[in-house]
CSV table of N, CA, C and O in Angstrom, one decimal:
chain,number,residue,atom,x,y,z
X,85,UNK,N,1.1,-1.2,-0.1
X,85,UNK,CA,-0.1,0.0,0.1
X,85,UNK,C,1.1,1.3,0.2
X,85,UNK,O,0.9,2.3,-0.6
X,86,UNK,N,1.5,1.3,0.7
X,86,UNK,CA,2.6,2.7,1.2
X,86,UNK,C,2.9,2.5,-0.3
X,86,UNK,O,3.6,3.6,-0.6
X,87,UNK,N,4.5,1.8,-0.6
X,87,UNK,CA,4.5,1.5,-2.3
X,87,UNK,C,4.0,2.1,-3.3
X,87,UNK,O,4.0,3.4,-4.3
X,88,UNK,N,2.4,2.1,-3.6
X,88,UNK,CA,1.5,2.1,-4.3
X,88,UNK,C,1.5,4.1,-4.3
X,88,UNK,O,1.3,4.6,-5.4
X,89,UNK,N,1.1,4.3,-3.1
X,89,UNK,CA,1.3,5.7,-2.3
X,89,UNK,C,2.5,6.5,-3.2
X,89,UNK,O,2.3,7.6,-3.6
X,90,UNK,N,3.6,5.4,-2.9
X,90,UNK,CA,5.2,6.5,-3.6
X,90,UNK,C,4.6,6.8,-5.0
X,90,UNK,O,5.2,7.7,-5.2
X,91,UNK,N,4.6,5.5,-5.5
X,91,UNK,CA,4.7,5.7,-7.1
X,91,UNK,C,3.6,6.7,-7.6
X,91,UNK,O,4.1,7.2,-8.5
X,92,UNK,N,2.6,7.0,-6.9
X,92,UNK,CA,1.3,7.9,-7.3
X,92,UNK,C,1.9,9.2,-7.3
X,92,UNK,O,1.9,9.9,-8.0
X,93,UNK,N,2.3,9.2,-6.0
X,93,UNK,CA,3.0,10.6,-5.7
X,93,UNK,C,4.5,10.8,-6.7
X,93,UNK,O,4.2,12.1,-7.3
X,94,UNK,N,4.9,10.2,-7.0
X,94,UNK,CA,6.2,10.5,-8.1
X,94,UNK,C,5.7,10.5,-9.0
X,94,UNK,O,6.3,11.7,-10.2
X,95,UNK,N,4.4,10.0,-10.1
X,95,UNK,CA,4.3,10.3,-10.8
X,95,UNK,C,3.4,11.5,-11.0
X,95,UNK,O,3.9,12.3,-12.3
X,96,UNK,N,2.8,12.0,-10.0
X,96,UNK,CA,2.3,13.1,-9.7
X,96,UNK,C,3.3,14.1,-9.6
X,96,UNK,O,2.7,15.4,-10.8
X,97,UNK,N,3.9,14.0,-9.2
X,97,UNK,CA,5.2,15.6,-9.0
X,97,UNK,C,5.8,15.3,-10.2
X,97,UNK,O,6.2,16.2,-11.0
X,98,UNK,N,6.3,13.9,-10.9
X,98,UNK,CA,6.7,13.9,-12.2
X,98,UNK,C,5.7,15.0,-13.5
X,98,UNK,O,6.3,15.3,-14.4
X,99,UNK,N,4.1,14.1,-13.1
X,99,UNK,CA,3.8,15.1,-14.2
X,99,UNK,C,3.8,16.8,-14.1
X,99,UNK,O,3.5,17.9,-15.0
X,100,UNK,N,3.4,17.1,-13.0
X,100,UNK,CA,3.7,18.5,-12.2
X,100,UNK,C,4.4,18.9,-13.0
X,100,UNK,O,4.3,20.4,-13.0
X,101,UNK,N,5.6,18.4,-12.6
X,101,UNK,CA,7.1,19.3,-13.2
X,101,UNK,C,7.5,19.2,-14.4
X,101,UNK,O,7.6,20.8,-14.9
X,102,UNK,N,6.9,18.4,-15.7
X,102,UNK,CA,6.4,18.9,-17.0
X,102,UNK,C,6.1,19.6,-17.3
X,102,UNK,O,6.6,20.4,-18.4
X,103,UNK,N,4.5,19.5,-16.6
X,103,UNK,CA,3.7,21.1,-16.7
X,103,UNK,C,4.5,22.0,-17.0
X,103,UNK,O,4.4,23.3,-17.4
X,104,UNK,N,5.3,22.4,-15.1
X,104,UNK,CA,5.8,23.9,-14.9
X,104,UNK,C,7.0,23.9,-16.1
X,104,UNK,O,7.1,25.0,-16.2
X,105,UNK,N,7.3,22.9,-16.1
X,105,UNK,CA,9.1,23.2,-17.0
X,105,UNK,C,8.1,23.8,-18.6
X,105,UNK,O,8.8,24.6,-18.8
X,106,UNK,N,7.7,22.7,-19.1
X,106,UNK,CA,6.8,23.2,-20.8
X,106,UNK,C,6.0,25.1,-20.7
X,106,UNK,O,6.2,25.0,-21.8
X,107,UNK,N,5.4,25.1,-19.6
X,107,UNK,CA,5.0,26.1,-19.7
X,107,UNK,C,3.6,25.9,-19.7
X,107,UNK,O,2.7,27.4,-20.3
X,108,UNK,N,3.2,25.4,-20.8
X,108,UNK,CA,2.0,25.5,-21.2
X,108,UNK,C,0.7,24.7,-21.3
X,108,UNK,O,-0.4,24.1,-21.9
X,109,UNK,N,1.0,24.3,-19.6
X,109,UNK,CA,-0.3,23.7,-18.6
X,109,UNK,C,-0.8,24.9,-17.7
X,109,UNK,O,0.3,24.8,-17.1
X,110,UNK,N,-1.6,24.8,-17.9
X,110,UNK,CA,-2.3,25.4,-16.2
X,110,UNK,C,-2.9,24.5,-15.6
X,110,UNK,O,-2.5,23.6,-14.8
X,111,UNK,N,-2.6,25.4,-14.1
X,111,UNK,CA,-2.9,24.5,-12.9
X,111,UNK,C,-4.2,24.1,-12.8
X,111,UNK,O,-4.1,22.9,-12.6
X,112,UNK,N,-5.4,24.2,-13.8
X,112,UNK,CA,-6.4,23.8,-13.8
X,112,UNK,C,-6.1,22.0,-14.4
X,112,UNK,O,-6.6,21.3,-13.9
X,113,UNK,N,-5.4,22.6,-15.6
X,113,UNK,CA,-4.9,21.2,-16.2
X,113,UNK,C,-4.0,20.4,-15.6
X,113,UNK,O,-3.8,18.7,-15.6
X,114,UNK,N,-3.3,20.5,-14.8
X,114,UNK,CA,-2.3,19.9,-13.9
X,114,UNK,C,-3.3,19.1,-12.8
X,114,UNK,O,-2.7,18.0,-12.1
X,115,UNK,N,-3.9,20.0,-12.3
X,115,UNK,CA,-5.2,19.5,-10.9
X,115,UNK,C,-5.9,18.0,-12.4
X,115,UNK,O,-6.3,16.5,-11.3
X,116,UNK,N,-6.4,18.8,-12.8
X,116,UNK,CA,-6.9,17.3,-13.8
X,116,UNK,C,-6.3,16.3,-13.7
X,116,UNK,O,-7.1,14.9,-13.6
X,117,UNK,N,-5.0,16.2,-14.4
X,117,UNK,CA,-3.9,15.3,-14.5
X,117,UNK,C,-3.9,14.8,-13.0
X,117,UNK,O,-4.1,12.9,-13.0
X,118,UNK,N,-3.8,15.3,-12.1
X,118,UNK,CA,-3.8,15.1,-10.7
X,118,UNK,C,-4.7,14.0,-10.1
X,118,UNK,O,-4.3,12.9,-10.1
X,119,UNK,N,-5.9,14.7,-10.3
X,119,UNK,CA,-6.6,13.6,-10.2
X,119,UNK,C,-7.3,12.1,-11.0
X,119,UNK,O,-7.7,11.4,-10.7
X,120,UNK,N,-6.7,12.4,-12.5
X,120,UNK,CA,-6.9,11.3,-13.6
X,120,UNK,C,-5.8,10.1,-12.4
X,120,UNK,O,-6.2,9.3,-12.5
X,121,UNK,N,-4.7,10.5,-12.4
X,121,UNK,CA,-3.6,9.3,-11.9
X,121,UNK,C,-4.3,8.9,-10.3
X,121,UNK,O,-3.9,7.9,-10.2
X,122,UNK,N,-4.5,9.7,-9.4
X,122,UNK,CA,-5.4,9.1,-8.1
X,122,UNK,C,-6.7,8.3,-8.6
X,122,UNK,O,-6.4,7.4,-7.9
X,123,UNK,N,-7.5,8.5,-9.5
X,123,UNK,CA,-8.2,7.8,-9.9
X,123,UNK,C,-8.3,6.7,-10.6
X,123,UNK,O,-8.8,5.1,-9.8
X,124,UNK,N,-6.9,6.7,-11.5
X,124,UNK,CA,-6.9,5.1,-11.9
X,124,UNK,C,-6.1,4.4,-10.7
X,124,UNK,O,-6.2,3.1,-10.7
X,125,UNK,N,-5.4,5.3,-10.1
X,125,UNK,CA,-4.3,4.2,-8.9
X,125,UNK,C,-5.2,3.9,-8.1
X,125,UNK,O,-5.4,2.6,-7.4
X,126,UNK,N,-6.5,4.3,-7.5
X,126,UNK,CA,-7.5,3.9,-6.2
X,126,UNK,C,-8.0,2.5,-7.5
X,126,UNK,O,-8.2,1.6,-7.1
X,127,UNK,N,-8.0,2.6,-8.7
X,127,UNK,CA,-9.2,2.0,-9.5
X,127,UNK,C,-8.0,0.3,-9.9
X,127,UNK,O,-8.8,-0.8,-9.3
X,128,UNK,N,-6.7,0.9,-9.6
X,128,UNK,CA,-5.7,-0.3,-9.9
X,128,UNK,C,-5.4,-0.9,-8.2
X,128,UNK,O,-5.6,-2.7,-8.1
X,129,UNK,N,-6.6,-0.2,-7.3
X,129,UNK,CA,-5.7,-1.0,-5.9
X,129,UNK,C,-7.0,-2.0,-5.6
X,129,UNK,O,-7.3,-2.5,-4.5
X,130,UNK,N,-8.4,-1.7,-6.4
X,130,UNK,CA,-9.5,-1.6,-5.8
X,130,UNK,C,-10.0,-2.8,-7.0
X,130,UNK,O,-11.2,-2.4,-7.2
X,131,UNK,N,-9.2,-4.3,-7.2
X,131,UNK,CA,-9.7,-4.7,-8.8
X,131,UNK,C,-11.6,-4.8,-8.7
X,131,UNK,O,-12.1,-5.1,-9.9
X,132,UNK,N,-11.7,-5.0,-7.9
X,132,UNK,CA,-13.4,-6.3,-7.3
X,132,UNK,C,-14.7,-5.1,-8.0
X,132,UNK,O,-14.8,-5.6,-7.5
X,133,UNK,N,-13.8,-4.1,-7.4
X,133,UNK,CA,-14.9,-2.2,-7.2
X,133,UNK,C,-15.5,-2.3,-8.8
X,133,UNK,O,-14.7,-2.1,-9.8
X,134,UNK,N,-16.6,-2.9,-9.5
X,134,UNK,CA,-17.4,-2.2,-10.2
X,134,UNK,C,-17.0,-2.1,-11.5
X,134,UNK,O,-17.1,-1.6,-12.6
X,135,UNK,N,-17.1,-0.2,-10.6
X,135,UNK,CA,-16.5,0.9,-11.2
X,135,UNK,C,-15.4,1.1,-11.9
X,135,UNK,O,-14.5,1.5,-12.3
X,136,UNK,N,-14.2,0.0,-11.3
X,136,UNK,CA,-12.7,0.1,-11.4
X,136,UNK,C,-12.4,0.0,-13.0
X,136,UNK,O,-11.3,1.0,-12.9
X,137,UNK,N,-13.1,-0.8,-13.3
X,137,UNK,CA,-12.5,-1.3,-14.8
X,137,UNK,C,-13.1,-0.1,-15.6
X,137,UNK,O,-12.0,0.2,-16.6
X,138,UNK,N,-14.0,0.5,-15.5
X,138,UNK,CA,-14.9,1.7,-16.2
X,138,UNK,C,-13.8,2.8,-16.0
X,138,UNK,O,-13.7,3.7,-17.3
X,139,UNK,N,-13.5,3.1,-14.7
X,139,UNK,CA,-12.5,3.9,-14.5
X,139,UNK,C,-11.2,4.5,-15.3
X,139,UNK,O,-10.5,5.2,-16.1
X,140,UNK,N,-10.5,2.9,-15.4
X,140,UNK,CA,-8.9,2.7,-15.9
X,140,UNK,C,-9.7,2.7,-17.6
X,140,UNK,O,-8.4,3.6,-18.2
X,141,UNK,N,-10.7,2.5,-18.0
X,141,UNK,CA,-10.6,2.5,-19.6
X,141,UNK,C,-10.9,4.1,-20.4
X,141,UNK,O,-10.7,4.2,-21.2
X,142,UNK,N,-11.8,5.0,-19.0
X,142,UNK,CA,-12.3,5.7,-19.6
X,142,UNK,C,-11.0,7.0,-19.7
X,142,UNK,O,-10.5,7.6,-20.5
X,143,UNK,N,-10.1,6.3,-18.8
X,143,UNK,CA,-8.7,7.5,-18.9
X,143,UNK,C,-7.7,6.8,-20.1
X,143,UNK,O,-6.9,7.5,-20.9
X,144,UNK,N,-7.2,5.6,-20.1
X,144,UNK,CA,-7.0,5.2,-20.5
X,144,UNK,C,-7.2,5.3,-22.6
X,144,UNK,O,-6.7,5.0,-23.4
X,145,UNK,N,-8.5,5.6,-22.3
X,145,UNK,CA,-9.2,5.7,-23.8
X,145,UNK,C,-8.4,7.2,-24.0
X,145,UNK,O,-8.9,7.4,-25.3
X,146,UNK,N,-8.8,8.2,-23.5
X,146,UNK,CA,-7.9,9.4,-23.7
X,146,UNK,C,-6.9,9.1,-24.8
X,146,UNK,O,-5.7,8.2,-24.1
X,147,UNK,N,-6.6,9.2,-25.7
X,147,UNK,CA,-5.8,9.7,-26.7
X,147,UNK,C,-4.1,10.4,-25.7
X,147,UNK,O,-3.1,9.9,-26.4
X,148,UNK,N,-4.6,11.3,-24.7
X,148,UNK,CA,-3.5,12.4,-24.5
X,148,UNK,C,-2.7,11.6,-23.6
X,148,UNK,O,-1.3,11.7,-22.6
X,149,UNK,N,-3.2,10.6,-22.7
X,149,UNK,CA,-2.9,10.1,-21.6
X,149,UNK,C,-2.5,8.0,-22.0
X,149,UNK,O,-2.3,7.3,-20.9
X,150,UNK,N,-2.8,7.7,-23.1
X,150,UNK,CA,-2.8,6.3,-23.6
X,150,UNK,C,-1.6,5.3,-23.1
X,150,UNK,O,-1.5,5.0,-22.6
X,151,UNK,N,-0.3,6.3,-23.4
X,151,UNK,CA,1.0,5.6,-23.6
X,151,UNK,C,0.9,5.4,-21.9
X,151,UNK,O,1.5,4.8,-21.2
X,152,UNK,N,0.6,6.0,-21.3
X,152,UNK,CA,1.3,6.6,-19.5
X,152,UNK,C,0.7,5.9,-18.8
X,152,UNK,O,0.7,5.1,-18.4
X,153,UNK,N,-0.8,5.2,-19.2
X,153,UNK,CA,-1.7,4.3,-18.7
X,153,UNK,C,-1.3,3.4,-18.9
X,153,UNK,O,-1.5,1.9,-18.0
X,154,UNK,N,-1.3,2.7,-20.2
X,154,UNK,CA,-0.9,1.8,-21.2
X,154,UNK,C,0.2,0.9,-20.2
X,154,UNK,O,0.3,-0.5,-19.7
X,155,UNK,N,1.3,2.1,-20.3
X,155,UNK,CA,2.8,1.5,-19.5
X,155,UNK,C,2.4,1.7,-17.8
X,155,UNK,O,2.8,0.3,-17.2
X,156,UNK,N,1.8,1.6,-17.4
X,156,UNK,CA,1.3,1.9,-16.3
X,156,UNK,C,0.9,0.5,-16.1
X,156,UNK,O,1.2,-0.1,-14.4
X,157,UNK,N,-0.5,0.2,-16.3
X,157,UNK,CA,-1.1,-1.2,-16.3
X,157,UNK,C,0.4,-2.3,-16.6
X,157,UNK,O,0.1,-3.6,-16.0
X,158,UNK,N,1.0,-2.0,-17.9
X,158,UNK,CA,1.7,-2.9,-17.4
X,158,UNK,C,2.8,-3.3,-16.5
X,158,UNK,O,3.1,-4.8,-16.7
X,159,UNK,N,3.7,-2.4,-16.5
X,159,UNK,CA,4.0,-2.5,-15.5
X,159,UNK,C,3.5,-2.7,-13.8
X,159,UNK,O,4.5,-4.1,-13.3
X,160,UNK,N,2.4,-2.6,-13.5
X,160,UNK,CA,1.3,-3.4,-12.5
X,160,UNK,C,1.3,-5.0,-12.9
X,160,UNK,O,1.5,-5.8,-12.2
X,161,UNK,N,1.1,-5.3,-13.6
X,161,UNK,CA,0.7,-6.4,-14.5
X,161,UNK,C,2.0,-7.9,-13.9
X,161,UNK,O,2.0,-8.5,-13.3
X,162,UNK,N,3.1,-6.9,-14.3
X,162,UNK,CA,4.2,-7.7,-14.4
X,162,UNK,C,5.3,-7.7,-13.3
X,162,UNK,O,5.2,-8.7,-12.5
X,163,UNK,N,4.4,-6.7,-11.9
X,163,UNK,CA,5.0,-7.2,-10.8
X,163,UNK,C,3.9,-8.1,-9.8
X,163,UNK,O,4.4,-8.6,-9.0
X,164,UNK,N,2.3,-8.2,-10.1
X,164,UNK,CA,1.6,-9.2,-10.1
X,164,UNK,C,2.1,-10.3,-10.4
X,164,UNK,O,2.0,-11.2,-9.3
X,165,UNK,N,2.6,-10.5,-11.4
X,165,UNK,CA,2.9,-11.9,-11.9
X,165,UNK,C,4.3,-12.3,-11.2
X,165,UNK,O,3.7,-13.6,-11.2
X,166,UNK,N,4.7,-11.0,-10.9
X,166,UNK,CA,6.5,-11.6,-9.7
X,166,UNK,C,5.6,-12.2,-8.9
X,166,UNK,O,6.4,-13.2,-8.4
X,167,UNK,N,5.1,-11.7,-8.1
X,167,UNK,CA,4.5,-11.7,-6.4
X,167,UNK,C,3.6,-13.2,-7.1
X,167,UNK,O,3.6,-14.1,-5.8
X,168,UNK,N,3.1,-13.6,-7.5
X,168,UNK,CA,2.0,-14.7,-8.3
X,168,UNK,C,3.0,-15.7,-7.9
X,168,UNK,O,3.0,-16.9,-7.6
X,169,UNK,N,4.1,-15.8,-9.0
X,169,UNK,CA,4.7,-17.2,-9.2
X,169,UNK,C,5.5,-17.1,-7.9
X,169,UNK,O,6.3,-17.9,-7.5
X,170,UNK,N,5.9,-16.4,-7.0
X,170,UNK,CA,7.2,-16.3,-6.0
X,170,UNK,C,5.8,-16.8,-4.8
X,170,UNK,O,6.5,-17.2,-3.8
X,171,UNK,N,4.6,-16.9,-4.4
X,171,UNK,CA,4.0,-16.6,-3.4
X,171,UNK,C,3.6,-18.4,-3.6
X,171,UNK,O,3.3,-19.1,-4.7
X,172,UNK,N,3.2,-19.1,-2.2
X,172,UNK,CA,2.8,-20.4,-2.2
X,172,UNK,C,1.5,-20.5,-1.4
X,172,UNK,O,0.9,-21.2,-1.4
X,173,UNK,N,1.3,-19.2,-0.9
X,173,UNK,CA,0.0,-19.0,-0.3
X,173,UNK,C,-1.3,-19.0,-1.4
X,173,UNK,O,-1.5,-17.9,-1.7
X,174,UNK,N,-1.8,-19.9,-0.5
X,174,UNK,CA,-3.3,-20.3,-1.6
X,174,UNK,C,-4.1,-18.3,-1.9
X,174,UNK,O,-4.9,-18.4,-2.9
X,175,UNK,N,-4.3,-18.2,-0.4
X,175,UNK,CA,-5.3,-16.7,-0.8
X,175,UNK,C,-4.6,-15.4,-1.2
X,175,UNK,O,-4.6,-14.9,-1.8
X,176,UNK,N,-3.3,-15.8,-1.4
X,176,UNK,CA,-2.4,-14.5,-1.8
X,176,UNK,C,-2.3,-14.8,-3.5
X,176,UNK,O,-2.9,-13.9,-4.4
X,177,UNK,N,-2.3,-16.6,-3.6
X,177,UNK,CA,-2.1,-17.0,-5.0
X,177,UNK,C,-3.9,-16.2,-6.1
X,177,UNK,O,-3.9,-15.7,-7.2
X,178,UNK,N,-4.6,-16.2,-5.3
X,178,UNK,CA,-5.8,-15.9,-5.7
X,178,UNK,C,-6.0,-14.6,-5.5
X,178,UNK,O,-7.1,-14.0,-6.6
X,179,UNK,N,-5.3,-14.1,-4.7
X,179,UNK,CA,-5.8,-12.0,-4.8
X,179,UNK,C,-4.8,-11.9,-6.2
X,179,UNK,O,-5.5,-10.7,-6.6
X,180,UNK,N,-3.8,-12.5,-5.8
X,180,UNK,CA,-2.5,-12.2,-7.3
X,180,UNK,C,-3.7,-12.6,-8.8
X,180,UNK,O,-3.2,-11.8,-9.7
X,181,UNK,N,-3.9,-13.6,-8.9
X,181,UNK,CA,-4.5,-13.9,-10.0
X,181,UNK,C,-6.3,-12.9,-10.3
X,181,UNK,O,-5.8,-12.4,-11.8
X,182,UNK,N,-6.9,-12.4,-9.2
X,182,UNK,CA,-7.8,-11.6,-9.6
X,182,UNK,C,-7.1,-10.0,-10.1
X,182,UNK,O,-7.4,-10.1,-11.2
X,183,UNK,N,-6.4,-9.7,-9.7
X,183,UNK,CA,-5.7,-8.8,-10.0
X,183,UNK,C,-4.7,-8.9,-11.3
X,183,UNK,O,-5.0,-7.7,-12.2
X,184,UNK,N,-4.3,-9.8,-11.6
X,184,UNK,CA,-3.8,-9.9,-13.0
X,184,UNK,C,-4.9,-10.0,-14.1
X,184,UNK,O,-4.6,-9.2,-15.6
X,185,UNK,N,-5.9,-11.0,-13.7
X,185,UNK,CA,-6.7,-10.6,-14.6
X,185,UNK,C,-7.5,-9.1,-14.8
X,185,UNK,O,-7.6,-8.9,-16.0
X,186,UNK,N,-7.3,-8.7,-13.8
X,186,UNK,CA,-8.2,-7.4,-13.6
X,186,UNK,C,-7.5,-6.5,-14.7
X,186,UNK,O,-8.0,-5.7,-15.6
X,187,UNK,N,-5.8,-6.5,-14.4
X,187,UNK,CA,-5.0,-5.7,-15.4
X,187,UNK,C,-4.7,-6.5,-16.8
X,187,UNK,O,-4.8,-5.1,-17.8
X,188,UNK,N,-5.0,-7.2,-17.1
X,188,UNK,CA,-5.2,-7.9,-18.0
X,188,UNK,C,-6.0,-7.2,-19.3
X,188,UNK,O,-6.6,-7.3,-20.6
X,189,UNK,N,-7.2,-7.7,-18.7
X,189,UNK,CA,-8.8,-7.4,-19.3
X,189,UNK,C,-8.7,-5.8,-19.2
X,189,UNK,O,-9.1,-5.1,-20.4
X,190,UNK,N,-8.2,-5.0,-18.3
X,190,UNK,CA,-8.1,-3.4,-18.8
X,190,UNK,C,-7.2,-3.1,-19.7
X,190,UNK,O,-7.7,-2.1,-21.0
X,191,UNK,N,-6.3,-3.3,-19.7
X,191,UNK,CA,-5.0,-3.4,-21.1
X,191,UNK,C,-6.1,-3.5,-22.5
X,191,UNK,O,-5.6,-3.3,-23.3
X,192,UNK,N,-6.2,-5.0,-22.7
X,192,UNK,CA,-7.3,-5.5,-23.6
X,192,UNK,C,-8.2,-4.4,-24.1
X,192,UNK,O,-8.2,-4.0,-25.0
X,193,UNK,N,-8.8,-3.9,-23.0
X,193,UNK,CA,-10.1,-3.2,-22.9
X,193,UNK,C,-9.4,-1.6,-23.8
X,193,UNK,O,-10.0,-0.9,-24.8
X,194,UNK,N,-8.5,-1.2,-23.3
X,194,UNK,CA,-7.9,0.2,-23.8
X,194,UNK,C,-7.2,0.0,-25.4
X,194,UNK,O,-7.1,0.7,-25.9
X,195,UNK,N,-6.6,-0.9,-25.7
X,195,UNK,CA,-5.7,-1.9,-26.6
X,195,UNK,C,-7.0,-2.3,-27.9
X,195,UNK,O,-6.8,-1.3,-28.7
X,196,UNK,N,-8.3,-2.2,-27.2
X,196,UNK,CA,-9.2,-2.4,-28.9
X,196,UNK,C,-10.1,-1.9,-29.2
X,196,UNK,O,-10.5,-1.6,-30.3
X,197,UNK,N,-10.4,-0.2,-27.6
X,197,UNK,CA,-10.7,0.7,-28.8
X,197,UNK,C,-10.1,1.4,-29.5
X,197,UNK,O,-9.2,1.4,-29.9
């Protein structure tokens, strides 16, 4: 959980820095992007939530953010698959399998639209 918050904050800071350095993004745009990052992070953290997939797909289909969201999902999937391969606990396996299925579905949905 803590690692997820750190990653989200790092992504948000990077986006804000790019916007500040380029001078082309208003504070409103930066706030919108920050809200998007936070919403996607929360959706990834709660794959059982029916609205989670819709949230990821809604932002992932935005051509301005597709590459960032797609890459984020791919990296999350790699991490989950690594944890799945390493665990022997049946409860953890089930949880990781569920998260991996969610991430694969999200990637497939934004790739096919």
